[in-house]
Coordinates of C-alpha atoms and ligand atoms in Angstrom, one line a residue:
K1 CA -87.4 42.5 -13.3
I2 CA -84.5 41.0 -13.4
T3 CA -81.8 42.4 -11.0
P4 CA -78.6 42.7 -13.0
T5 CA -76.2 40.4 -11.6
W6 CA -72.1 38.9 -13.2
W7 CA -73.9 35.2 -12.4
K8 CA -76.4 36.5 -14.8
E9 CA -74.0 36.8 -16.6
A10 CA -71.9 34.5 -16.6
V11 CA -70.7 31.4 -18.6
F12 CA -69.8 28.4 -16.0
Y13 CA -67.1 25.3 -16.4
Q14 CA -67.3 22.7 -14.2
I15 CA -63.6 20.7 -14.1
Y16 CA -63.2 17.6 -12.5
P17 CA -59.9 17.3 -11.0
R18 CA -58.7 13.7 -11.7
S19 CA -59.9 14.4 -15.3
F20 CA -59.2 17.6 -16.1
M21 CA -54.8 18.1 -16.8
D22 CA -52.0 16.2 -14.9
G23 CA -49.5 18.3 -14.6
N24 CA -46.6 15.8 -12.0
G25 CA -47.1 13.4 -14.6
D26 CA -48.6 10.5 -12.2
G27 CA -52.0 9.8 -14.2
V28 CA -53.9 11.8 -11.2
G29 CA -55.1 14.9 -13.0
D30 CA -54.3 18.6 -10.4
L31 CA -54.6 21.5 -9.7
P32 CA -51.0 23.0 -11.7
G33 CA -52.3 20.7 -14.6
I34 CA -55.8 22.9 -14.1
I35 CA -53.2 26.5 -13.6
S36 CA -51.6 25.4 -16.7
K37 CA -55.0 25.8 -19.3
L38 CA -56.4 29.1 -17.3
D39 CA -55.4 30.4 -20.6
Y40 CA -57.7 28.3 -22.9
L41 CA -60.5 28.1 -20.9
K42 CA -60.3 32.7 -21.0
E43 CA -59.8 32.9 -24.7
L44 CA -62.7 30.2 -24.8
G45 CA -65.0 32.6 -22.6
V46 CA -65.1 31.0 -19.5
D47 CA -66.3 33.8 -16.5
A48 CA -66.4 30.9 -13.5
L49 CA -65.0 27.6 -13.1
W50 CA -67.3 24.4 -10.6
L51 CA -64.2 22.8 -9.4
S52 CA -65.0 19.4 -8.1
P53 CA -64.1 18.7 -4.6
I54 CA -60.1 18.6 -4.2
Y55 CA -60.2 18.3 -0.4
D56 CA -58.5 15.7 1.8
S57 CA -60.2 12.5 0.4
P58 CA -59.6 8.7 1.3
G59 CA -61.2 8.8 -3.1
D60 CA -64.3 6.1 -2.0
D61 CA -66.2 8.7 -4.0
N62 CA -63.4 10.3 -6.1
G63 CA -63.5 13.4 -3.3
Y64 CA -67.2 13.8 -2.8
D65 CA -66.7 11.3 0.8
I66 CA -64.2 14.2 2.4
R67 CA -61.8 13.4 5.5
D68 CA -60.8 16.8 5.7
Y69 CA -62.8 19.7 5.1
Q70 CA -59.4 22.5 4.8
K71 CA -57.2 20.3 3.4
I72 CA -56.2 20.0 -0.4
D73 CA -55.9 16.4 -1.0
S74 CA -51.7 15.6 -1.9
Q75 CA -53.1 14.3 -5.2
F76 CA -54.4 16.9 -6.3
G77 CA -51.4 19.2 -5.0
T78 CA -51.1 21.5 -2.0
M79 CA -52.6 24.4 -0.5
E80 CA -50.3 26.7 -2.2
D81 CA -51.0 25.2 -5.0
F82 CA -55.0 26.3 -4.3
D83 CA -54.3 29.8 -3.2
L84 CA -52.1 30.3 -6.6
L85 CA -55.0 28.8 -8.5
L86 CA -57.3 31.6 -7.2
T87 CA -55.3 34.7 -7.7
E88 CA -54.7 33.3 -11.5
L89 CA -58.3 33.0 -11.5
H90 CA -59.2 37.1 -9.9
A91 CA -56.0 38.1 -12.0
R92 CA -57.7 36.5 -15.0
N93 CA -61.2 38.1 -14.5
M94 CA -62.4 34.7 -12.9
R95 CA -64.7 33.2 -10.7
L96 CA -63.8 30.1 -8.8
V97 CA -66.8 28.1 -7.1
M98 CA -66.3 25.3 -4.7
D99 CA -68.1 22.0 -4.5
L100 CA -69.0 21.6 -0.7
V101 CA -70.4 18.3 0.5
V102 CA -71.6 18.7 3.5
N103 CA -74.3 15.9 3.1
H104 CA -72.1 13.7 4.3
T105 CA -68.5 13.3 5.5
S106 CA -65.8 10.3 5.0
D107 CA -66.2 7.6 7.5
E108 CA -62.5 8.9 7.7
H109 CA -63.7 12.5 8.3
H110 CA -61.8 12.9 13.0
W111 CA -65.4 13.8 13.4
F112 CA -66.6 10.3 12.6
K113 CA -64.0 8.6 14.8
E114 CA -64.6 10.6 17.3
A115 CA -68.5 9.6 17.0
L116 CA -67.4 5.5 16.8
K117 CA -65.4 5.8 20.4
S118 CA -67.8 6.5 22.8
S119 CA -71.6 8.0 23.2
E120 CA -70.0 10.7 25.5
S121 CA -68.7 12.1 22.3
T122 CA -69.7 15.5 21.2
Y123 CA -69.8 14.1 17.9
R124 CA -72.6 11.0 18.3
D125 CA -74.4 12.7 17.4
Y126 CA -72.9 14.1 14.5
Y127 CA -74.5 11.3 12.8
F128 CA -77.3 9.2 12.5
L129 CA -75.6 5.6 14.2
R130 CA -78.6 4.1 15.9
K131 CA -79.1 0.4 17.8
E132 CA -81.0 -0.4 15.2
P133 CA -81.5 0.1 11.1
N134 CA -84.5 1.5 9.2
N135 CA -85.4 0.2 5.6
W136 CA -83.7 2.7 3.8
T137 CA -81.3 1.6 0.9
S138 CA -78.5 3.2 -0.4
F139 CA -78.1 5.2 -3.9
F140 CA -74.7 2.8 -4.2
S141 CA -76.5 -0.2 -3.4
G142 CA -77.7 -1.9 -0.7
S143 CA -78.8 -0.6 2.8
A144 CA -78.5 3.0 3.8
W145 CA -76.6 1.5 7.1
N146 CA -73.0 -0.6 8.4
H147 CA -73.1 -2.2 11.2
Y148 CA -70.1 -0.7 14.0
P149 CA -69.5 -4.1 15.8
E150 CA -67.2 -1.9 18.2
E151 CA -70.4 0.4 19.7
D152 CA -73.2 -2.1 18.7
L153 CA -74.0 0.4 16.2
W154 CA -75.7 1.4 13.4
G155 CA -74.0 4.1 11.1
L156 CA -76.2 5.8 8.1
H157 CA -74.7 6.5 4.8
L158 CA -77.4 7.0 1.4
F159 CA -74.4 6.7 -0.8
S160 CA -71.2 4.7 -0.3
K161 CA -70.4 2.6 2.5
K162 CA -67.5 5.5 3.1
Q163 CA -70.0 8.6 3.7
M164 CA -71.7 9.0 6.2
D165 CA -74.4 11.6 6.3
L166 CA -74.6 14.5 8.7
N167 CA -77.4 14.6 11.6
W168 CA -78.0 18.4 9.9
E169 CA -80.5 18.6 13.8
N170 CA -77.0 19.4 15.5
P171 CA -77.2 23.2 16.3
K172 CA -72.7 22.6 16.8
L173 CA -72.2 20.7 13.6
R174 CA -73.9 23.3 12.4
Q175 CA -71.5 26.5 13.7
D176 CA -68.6 24.0 12.3
I177 CA -70.2 23.5 8.6
Y178 CA -70.3 26.9 9.0
Q179 CA -67.2 27.7 9.8
M180 CA -65.7 26.0 7.8
I181 CA -67.1 28.0 4.4
R182 CA -66.7 31.2 6.5
W183 CA -63.1 30.1 5.8
W184 CA -62.8 29.9 2.6
L185 CA -65.0 32.6 1.6
E186 CA -62.0 34.6 3.9
K187 CA -60.0 33.1 1.7
G188 CA -61.7 35.2 -1.0
V189 CA -63.4 31.8 -2.6
D190 CA -66.5 33.1 -4.6
G191 CA -68.8 30.4 -4.0
F192 CA -70.2 27.1 -4.1
R193 CA -72.4 24.1 -5.5
L194 CA -74.0 22.7 -2.7
D195 CA -73.9 18.8 -2.9
V196 CA -77.2 17.2 -3.5
I197 CA -78.6 20.0 -0.6
N198 CA -82.2 19.4 -0.3
Y199 CA -80.6 15.4 1.2
I200 CA -79.3 17.8 4.6
S201 CA -83.3 17.1 6.5
K202 CA -84.4 13.8 7.4
E203 CA -87.8 13.7 9.3
T204 CA -87.2 12.8 13.2
G205 CA -86.8 9.1 14.3
L206 CA -85.4 7.8 10.6
P207 CA -89.1 6.5 9.6
D208 CA -88.7 3.5 7.0
G209 CA -89.4 4.3 3.7
D210 CA -92.4 3.1 1.9
S211 CA -91.9 -0.3 -0.1
F212 CA -94.3 0.9 -3.2
I213 CA -92.1 3.9 -3.8
G214 CA -89.2 2.5 -2.9
N215 CA -89.9 0.3 -6.2
L216 CA -90.7 2.8 -7.9
M217 CA -87.9 4.8 -7.8
G218 CA -85.0 2.5 -6.9
F219 CA -84.5 3.6 -3.8
T220 CA -86.2 2.6 -0.4
G221 CA -86.6 5.8 1.9
I222 CA -86.1 8.8 -0.1
E223 CA -90.3 10.7 0.7
H224 CA -88.4 10.8 3.6
Y225 CA -85.8 13.6 3.3
F226 CA -85.8 14.2 -0.4
Y227 CA -87.4 17.9 0.5
G228 CA -87.2 17.4 4.2
P229 CA -88.2 18.9 6.5
K230 CA -86.0 22.2 7.8
L231 CA -84.6 22.2 4.6
H232 CA -85.5 25.6 4.1
N233 CA -84.7 26.9 7.7
H234 CA -80.9 25.3 6.9
L235 CA -80.5 26.8 3.6
Q236 CA -81.8 29.8 5.1
E237 CA -79.6 29.5 8.2
I238 CA -76.8 28.9 5.8
Q239 CA -77.2 32.1 3.8
K240 CA -77.7 34.1 6.7
E241 CA -74.0 33.0 9.1
A242 CA -71.8 32.1 5.8
F243 CA -73.1 33.6 2.2
T244 CA -74.0 36.8 3.3
P245 CA -71.9 37.9 4.9
Y246 CA -69.5 37.4 1.3
Q247 CA -71.8 37.9 -1.1
A248 CA -71.2 34.0 -2.0
F249 CA -72.7 32.8 -5.2
S250 CA -74.5 28.7 -4.0
V251 CA -76.3 27.2 -7.1
G252 CA -77.4 23.9 -5.0
E253 CA -77.6 20.2 -6.5
T254 CA -81.0 19.7 -5.6
P255 CA -82.1 16.1 -7.2
G256 CA -85.3 15.1 -7.6
I257 CA -86.9 18.9 -6.9
G258 CA -89.4 20.6 -8.9
M259 CA -90.3 23.6 -10.3
K260 CA -92.5 24.3 -7.5
M261 CA -90.3 23.4 -4.2
G262 CA -87.5 24.5 -6.7
K263 CA -89.1 28.3 -7.2
L264 CA -88.7 28.2 -3.4
L265 CA -85.3 27.5 -3.0
T266 CA -85.2 29.7 -4.8
D267 CA -86.5 32.7 -4.3
D268 CA -85.0 35.5 -3.7
S269 CA -86.6 37.2 -1.4
R270 CA -86.6 34.2 0.5
G271 CA -82.4 34.0 0.5
E272 CA -81.9 30.4 0.4
L273 CA -79.8 29.6 -3.1
N274 CA -79.6 31.3 -6.6
M275 CA -79.8 28.8 -8.5
M276 CA -80.7 25.3 -8.6
F277 CA -79.8 22.5 -10.7
S278 CA -82.8 20.6 -11.9
F279 CA -81.9 17.6 -13.6
D280 CA -85.6 16.7 -15.0
H281 CA -84.2 16.9 -18.7
L282 CA -81.7 14.2 -18.6
E283 CA -84.4 11.0 -19.1
T284 CA -87.2 11.6 -20.9
S285 CA -90.4 10.4 -19.2
G286 CA -90.6 6.6 -18.1
H287 CA -86.7 6.0 -18.3
A288 CA -83.7 5.7 -15.3
R289 CA -80.3 6.5 -16.3
F290 CA -79.1 3.1 -16.5
D291 CA -81.5 1.9 -18.8
Q292 CA -80.5 1.0 -23.1
Y293 CA -82.7 3.6 -24.7
E294 CA -82.3 6.7 -27.8
Y295 CA -83.3 10.4 -25.9
D296 CA -85.4 12.4 -28.0
L297 CA -85.1 15.9 -27.8
N298 CA -88.6 16.9 -28.3
Y299 CA -88.7 16.4 -25.0
Y300 CA -85.9 18.1 -24.2
K301 CA -88.2 21.3 -26.5
S302 CA -91.1 20.7 -24.0
Y303 CA -88.9 20.5 -20.6
I304 CA -87.7 24.0 -21.7
M305 CA -90.9 25.8 -23.1
D306 CA -92.2 24.6 -19.8
W307 CA -89.1 25.8 -17.1
M308 CA -89.0 29.0 -19.5
E309 CA -92.4 29.4 -18.9
N310 CA -93.4 28.9 -16.2
F311 CA -89.7 28.5 -14.1
A312 CA -88.1 31.8 -15.7
D313 CA -90.4 34.6 -15.2
T314 CA -89.2 33.8 -11.2
S315 CA -86.1 32.3 -10.8
W316 CA -83.0 32.6 -12.6
M317 CA -82.6 29.0 -14.2
S318 CA -79.4 27.2 -14.9
L319 CA -78.6 25.0 -17.8
F320 CA -76.6 22.3 -18.7
Y321 CA -76.8 18.8 -20.1
D322 CA -73.2 17.1 -19.3
N323 CA -71.4 17.1 -15.7
H324 CA -69.5 14.6 -14.1
D325 CA -73.0 12.2 -12.8
N326 CA -74.2 11.4 -16.5
P327 CA -72.8 9.9 -19.7
R328 CA -72.1 12.8 -22.3
M329 CA -75.4 13.7 -23.6
L330 CA -74.7 13.8 -27.1
S331 CA -74.0 9.8 -27.0
K332 CA -77.2 10.0 -25.7
V333 CA -79.2 11.7 -28.1
D334 CA -77.4 9.8 -31.2
H335 CA -76.2 6.3 -30.1
T336 CA -74.5 6.1 -33.6
H337 CA -72.6 9.4 -33.5
T338 CA -73.7 10.1 -37.7
H339 CA -74.8 13.7 -36.7
R340 CA -71.8 14.2 -33.8
Q341 CA -70.6 18.3 -35.2
E342 CA -74.4 18.7 -36.1
L343 CA -75.9 17.6 -33.0
A344 CA -72.9 19.2 -30.6
K345 CA -73.5 22.5 -32.7
M346 CA -77.0 22.6 -31.8
L347 CA -76.9 21.9 -28.1
A348 CA -74.5 24.5 -27.7
M349 CA -76.4 26.7 -29.5
I350 CA -79.9 26.6 -27.6
Q351 CA -77.7 27.0 -24.5
M352 CA -75.4 30.0 -24.8
T353 CA -79.3 31.4 -26.4
L354 CA -81.8 30.5 -23.5
K355 CA -82.9 32.6 -20.8
G356 CA -80.7 31.2 -18.1
T357 CA -76.8 29.8 -16.9
P358 CA -74.7 28.9 -19.3
F359 CA -72.7 25.4 -17.2
L360 CA -70.5 23.5 -19.4
Y361 CA -68.5 20.7 -18.9
Q362 CA -64.7 20.1 -19.2
G363 CA -65.2 18.2 -23.1
Q364 CA -68.8 19.3 -24.0
E365 CA -66.9 22.0 -26.0
L366 CA -65.1 19.5 -28.1
G367 CA -68.1 17.3 -28.1
M368 CA -66.5 14.5 -26.3
I369 CA -69.1 11.8 -26.6
N370 CA -69.4 8.1 -24.5
K371 CA -66.3 5.5 -23.9
D372 CA -67.1 3.0 -25.9
F373 CA -66.1 0.1 -22.6
H374 CA -65.2 -3.2 -23.5
E375 CA -64.9 -4.6 -19.5
I376 CA -66.6 -4.4 -16.6
S377 CA -62.2 -4.2 -14.8
N378 CA -62.4 -0.8 -16.5
F379 CA -65.0 1.3 -14.5
R380 CA -63.7 2.7 -11.4
D381 CA -66.2 4.2 -10.5
V382 CA -67.8 3.1 -7.2
E383 CA -71.7 3.1 -8.1
S384 CA -70.5 1.3 -11.6
I385 CA -69.0 -1.4 -9.7
N386 CA -71.9 -1.7 -7.1
K387 CA -74.3 -1.9 -9.1
Y388 CA -72.8 -4.2 -11.6
K389 CA -72.1 -7.1 -8.6
E390 CA -76.1 -6.0 -7.9
L391 CA -77.3 -6.7 -11.7
C392 CA -75.9 -10.3 -11.2
E393 CA -77.5 -11.7 -9.3
K394 CA -80.2 -10.9 -11.2
M395 CA -80.1 -11.5 -14.3
P396 CA -77.0 -12.6 -17.3
K397 CA -74.2 -10.7 -16.7
E398 CA -74.1 -9.9 -20.4
E399 CA -77.5 -7.5 -19.7
A400 CA -75.9 -6.7 -16.7
F401 CA -72.3 -5.0 -18.4
L402 CA -75.2 -3.3 -20.7
Q403 CA -77.3 -1.5 -18.0
I404 CA -73.6 -0.2 -16.8
L405 CA -72.3 0.9 -19.8
A406 CA -76.0 3.0 -20.5
G407 CA -76.1 4.4 -17.0
S408 CA -72.4 5.0 -16.1
R409 CA -70.9 8.2 -14.4
D410 CA -67.1 6.6 -16.4
H411 CA -67.9 7.8 -19.5
A412 CA -68.0 12.0 -18.7
R413 CA -64.8 11.0 -16.5
T414 CA -62.4 10.4 -19.0
P415 CA -59.2 12.2 -19.4
M416 CA -59.7 16.1 -21.1
Q417 CA -58.6 15.3 -24.7
W418 CA -56.0 17.9 -24.8
S419 CA -54.3 16.6 -27.9
A420 CA -53.2 13.5 -30.0
K421 CA -50.5 13.2 -27.9
P422 CA -50.8 9.3 -25.8
G423 CA -52.3 10.3 -23.1
C424 CA -54.7 12.5 -25.1
G425 CA -52.1 15.2 -24.2
F426 CA -53.4 14.8 -20.5
S427 CA -50.7 13.6 -18.8
N428 CA -47.4 12.1 -19.5
A429 CA -47.9 9.2 -17.7
V430 CA -50.8 6.1 -17.7
P431 CA -54.4 7.9 -17.2
W432 CA -55.8 6.7 -14.0
I433 CA -59.4 5.8 -16.2
D434 CA -58.8 4.7 -19.9
S435 CA -59.9 7.6 -22.5
D436 CA -63.1 7.8 -24.9
G437 CA -59.7 6.4 -27.6
D438 CA -60.7 9.0 -30.8
E439 CA -58.5 12.2 -29.2
L440 CA -56.9 11.8 -32.6
V441 CA -59.9 13.2 -34.5
C442 CA -61.4 15.2 -31.5
N443 CA -59.1 17.0 -29.9
A444 CA -59.0 21.1 -28.8
E445 CA -55.3 21.0 -30.2
I446 CA -57.3 21.0 -33.8
Q447 CA -60.8 22.3 -33.1
M448 CA -58.3 25.6 -32.0
Q449 CA -57.0 25.7 -35.2
D450 CA -59.9 25.1 -37.0
S451 CA -63.1 28.0 -37.4
E452 CA -65.8 25.2 -38.3
S453 CA -64.6 23.4 -35.1
V454 CA -67.3 22.8 -32.4
L455 CA -65.0 24.5 -29.9
S456 CA -64.5 27.6 -32.5
F457 CA -68.4 27.7 -32.4
Y458 CA -69.0 27.7 -28.4
R459 CA -66.2 30.3 -28.3
D460 CA -67.6 31.8 -31.0
L461 CA -71.1 31.8 -29.2
I462 CA -70.0 33.1 -25.8
A463 CA -69.0 35.7 -27.7
L464 CA -71.5 36.7 -29.0
R465 CA -73.8 35.8 -25.6
R466 CA -71.5 38.7 -24.0
K467 CA -72.2 41.0 -25.8
T468 CA -76.1 40.8 -25.4
P469 CA -78.1 42.1 -23.1
A470 CA -80.8 40.5 -25.7
L471 CA -79.4 37.3 -25.5
I472 CA -79.5 37.1 -21.6
Y473 CA -82.4 39.6 -19.8
G474 CA -84.5 39.7 -22.7
D475 CA -87.3 37.6 -23.0
I476 CA -88.2 34.8 -24.5
E477 CA -91.0 33.5 -26.5
F478 CA -91.6 29.9 -28.1
T479 CA -93.6 29.6 -31.9
H480 CA -94.7 26.8 -33.3
K481 CA -95.0 24.9 -29.6
K482 CA -96.1 22.1 -31.1
R483 CA -94.2 21.2 -33.9
K484 CA -92.3 18.4 -33.3
D485 CA -88.6 18.6 -34.6
I486 CA -88.3 21.5 -35.1
L487 CA -87.3 24.4 -31.6
I488 CA -88.2 28.0 -32.8
Y489 CA -88.0 31.0 -30.4
T490 CA -86.8 34.3 -29.6
R491 CA -84.8 36.7 -27.6
Y492 CA -85.3 40.4 -27.2
L493 CA -85.0 43.0 -25.0
E494 CA -85.4 47.2 -26.6
G495 CA -86.2 46.8 -29.3
E496 CA -82.7 44.2 -30.6
T497 CA -84.6 40.6 -31.3
Y498 CA -82.8 37.2 -31.9
L499 CA -84.7 34.3 -33.7
I500 CA -83.3 30.8 -32.7
I501 CA -83.9 28.2 -35.0
C502 CA -83.0 24.3 -34.3
N503 CA -83.8 21.4 -36.1
L504 CA -84.2 18.0 -33.5
S505 CA -84.6 15.6 -36.5
N506 CA -82.1 14.0 -38.3
D507 CA -84.3 14.9 -41.2
E508 CA -84.6 18.2 -43.4
Q509 CA -87.8 20.1 -41.1
K510 CA -89.8 22.6 -43.5
L511 CA -91.2 25.3 -41.6
P512 CA -95.6 25.8 -41.5
G513 CA -96.5 26.7 -45.5
N514 CA -93.6 23.9 -46.7
V515 CA -90.6 26.5 -46.0
P516 CA -87.4 24.9 -45.8
V517 CA -85.5 26.6 -43.4
S518 CA -82.8 27.9 -45.0
E519 CA -84.5 29.7 -48.2
S520 CA -86.9 31.2 -45.5
L521 CA -84.1 32.7 -43.9
E522 CA -82.7 34.3 -47.4
G523 CA -81.8 38.2 -47.1
L524 CA -80.9 38.0 -42.7
E525 CA -78.8 38.7 -41.1
S526 CA -77.4 35.2 -40.0
L527 CA -74.3 36.3 -36.8
S528 CA -73.7 32.5 -36.2
A529 CA -75.1 30.2 -38.3
S530 CA -73.7 26.7 -39.3
A531 CA -74.0 25.5 -43.2
D532 CA -74.7 21.2 -42.1
E533 CA -76.9 18.0 -43.2
R534 CA -79.3 19.1 -40.7
K535 CA -80.4 22.5 -42.4
G536 CA -81.6 25.2 -39.7
L537 CA -79.7 25.1 -36.8
V538 CA -79.6 29.6 -37.1
L539 CA -79.4 32.8 -35.3
C540 CA -80.0 35.6 -36.2
N541 CA -80.6 39.3 -35.7
Y542 CA -84.2 40.3 -37.8
P543 CA -86.6 42.1 -38.5
A544 CA -90.3 42.1 -36.8
K545 CA -91.3 41.1 -39.9
V546 CA -90.3 37.6 -39.9
M547 CA -91.5 37.4 -37.1
K548 CA -95.4 38.3 -38.4
S549 CA -95.0 35.8 -41.4
L550 CA -93.5 32.9 -38.7
R551 CA -96.6 33.2 -35.8
A552 CA -98.7 33.4 -39.1
Ligands
LIG601 O1 -77.0 9.2 -7.1 C1 -78.5 9.6 -7.9 C2 -79.1 8.2 -8.2 O2 -79.2 7.4 -8.6 C3 -78.0 10.4 -8.3 O3 -79.4 11.4 -7.7 C4 -78.2 11.5 -6.9 O4 -78.5 12.3 -6.0 C5 -76.4 12.6 -7.2 O5 -75.8 11.6 -8.4 C6 -75.9 12.9 -6.9 O6 -74.1 13.5 -6.6 C7 -73.4 13.8 -5.8 O7 -73.3 13.8 -4.4 C8 -72.9 12.7 -4.6 C9 -71.9 12.2 -6.0 O8 -71.6 11.0 -6.1 C10 -71.8 12.6 -7.0 O9 -70.8 12.4 -7.2 C11 -72.3 13.7 -7.1 O10 -72.5 15.0 -7.8 C12 -72.4 12.2 -3.2 O11 -72.1 12.8 -2.8

């Protein structure tokens, strides 16, 4: 039995503040910019925002390197701007979820600066500062250790050289973090997305990583921290010390956590996380983000059938395709963008009708795609830049460039396309990163006026989901499970049943018995169908007898 909760019913929307809306004309998005777009989000049907980091930061990893947890980065505005954002959101009955980055801080955080100064400092043990490095590698290329000659110490950083890993074994550090979390919750923040939270517990002594696993995964050492010995204890403590007293919502970013461990992390009775992000669907099996390949949606079909049947029975699932760390899903599936509109609508249909909470990423509601970058100098992301250098040592420059082009996180970080104006209506100045370049045909302004647009489709679907308990809390049942290229399922609750049929291929598909999808549905009340070339993107409320004929 599912307990009804606001975050199960909500549609979340992730904002990457640098790229969403520039309010002060400096080419970088900011808080006043976000405030100016709240009515747009409300109209779309968004219930809660997740903001990527807006805290004071030197910006080595666009804010995921925090210098001061309790200060707003001046690029984004002031604490007054933040307070206003929160007030304006709550006035619209919307909620705010902040990014909680506590696996690491910036090397410019005062804890780290103090830690380096003296072995007597209470902060020395807040980080991993040792006489000898181990063989772990960083996610952003090279060794995971920096050398600090002043003290002849090595410091651990799983991410960039300026993102120093925190030592969660230290109880004082943990209390400092809980205090900071409570401070934000006192302000009225509704919850947190916990950045790489499954990496916070490292195996005692930081043993060397296995080189076989390292070669396989591309990162050495990961087996010693991706599901560390104290992970569950830490999460339960965060929950008890900070979240529970405020009834704060939590969603963990948990790369590499499979279904079994994910169930433990999100099991209600354990008091750890409300939800988590699994990333297993983002690349088809045998592929990694920087591979050049076309994503086969049949893989997604098998993934969701598996998770809906074996995870969603006890845990509540998050549903997403895009975020700030991945190329756009539309481009992964359809490199030539031949079926851009249809594909965007079909992915919307699936996301809004599966059992779980949808997380939209800015621009997804417009059908935004990857940017056709031509030069390495146009990339901004520390991961892309470091990886390019690393690859160039192993292969021709052209080949290295193609890999970066395939996997760069910058594809999702281009400016939000508000209008056809120069700067996409995002900024009056030159944006900090080039736009996709297709804002003349793809922007919010024209899509708002077009009832057939991807944006209108999202808006209608979100509205339908909101008023239809069967689409939120209803059971889910798949049919034609082995059938390739077509995805069929029903959602049902208390006598109301919805049938969802999606064509996963570029060709027309027939249902068993050779009935074209469109014909078999004639006479049914179709609530949100899209007549398009792919044929068979349908959601309908239907009488039980149709289900029988489908099963036959
Ligand atoms: O980088 C990875 C491996 O290539 C990812 O699996 C990585 O663990 C994951 O994307 C972590 O992301 C989060 O933490 C990073 C930050 O750069 C990302 O933007 C953030 O979403 C470090 O804070």
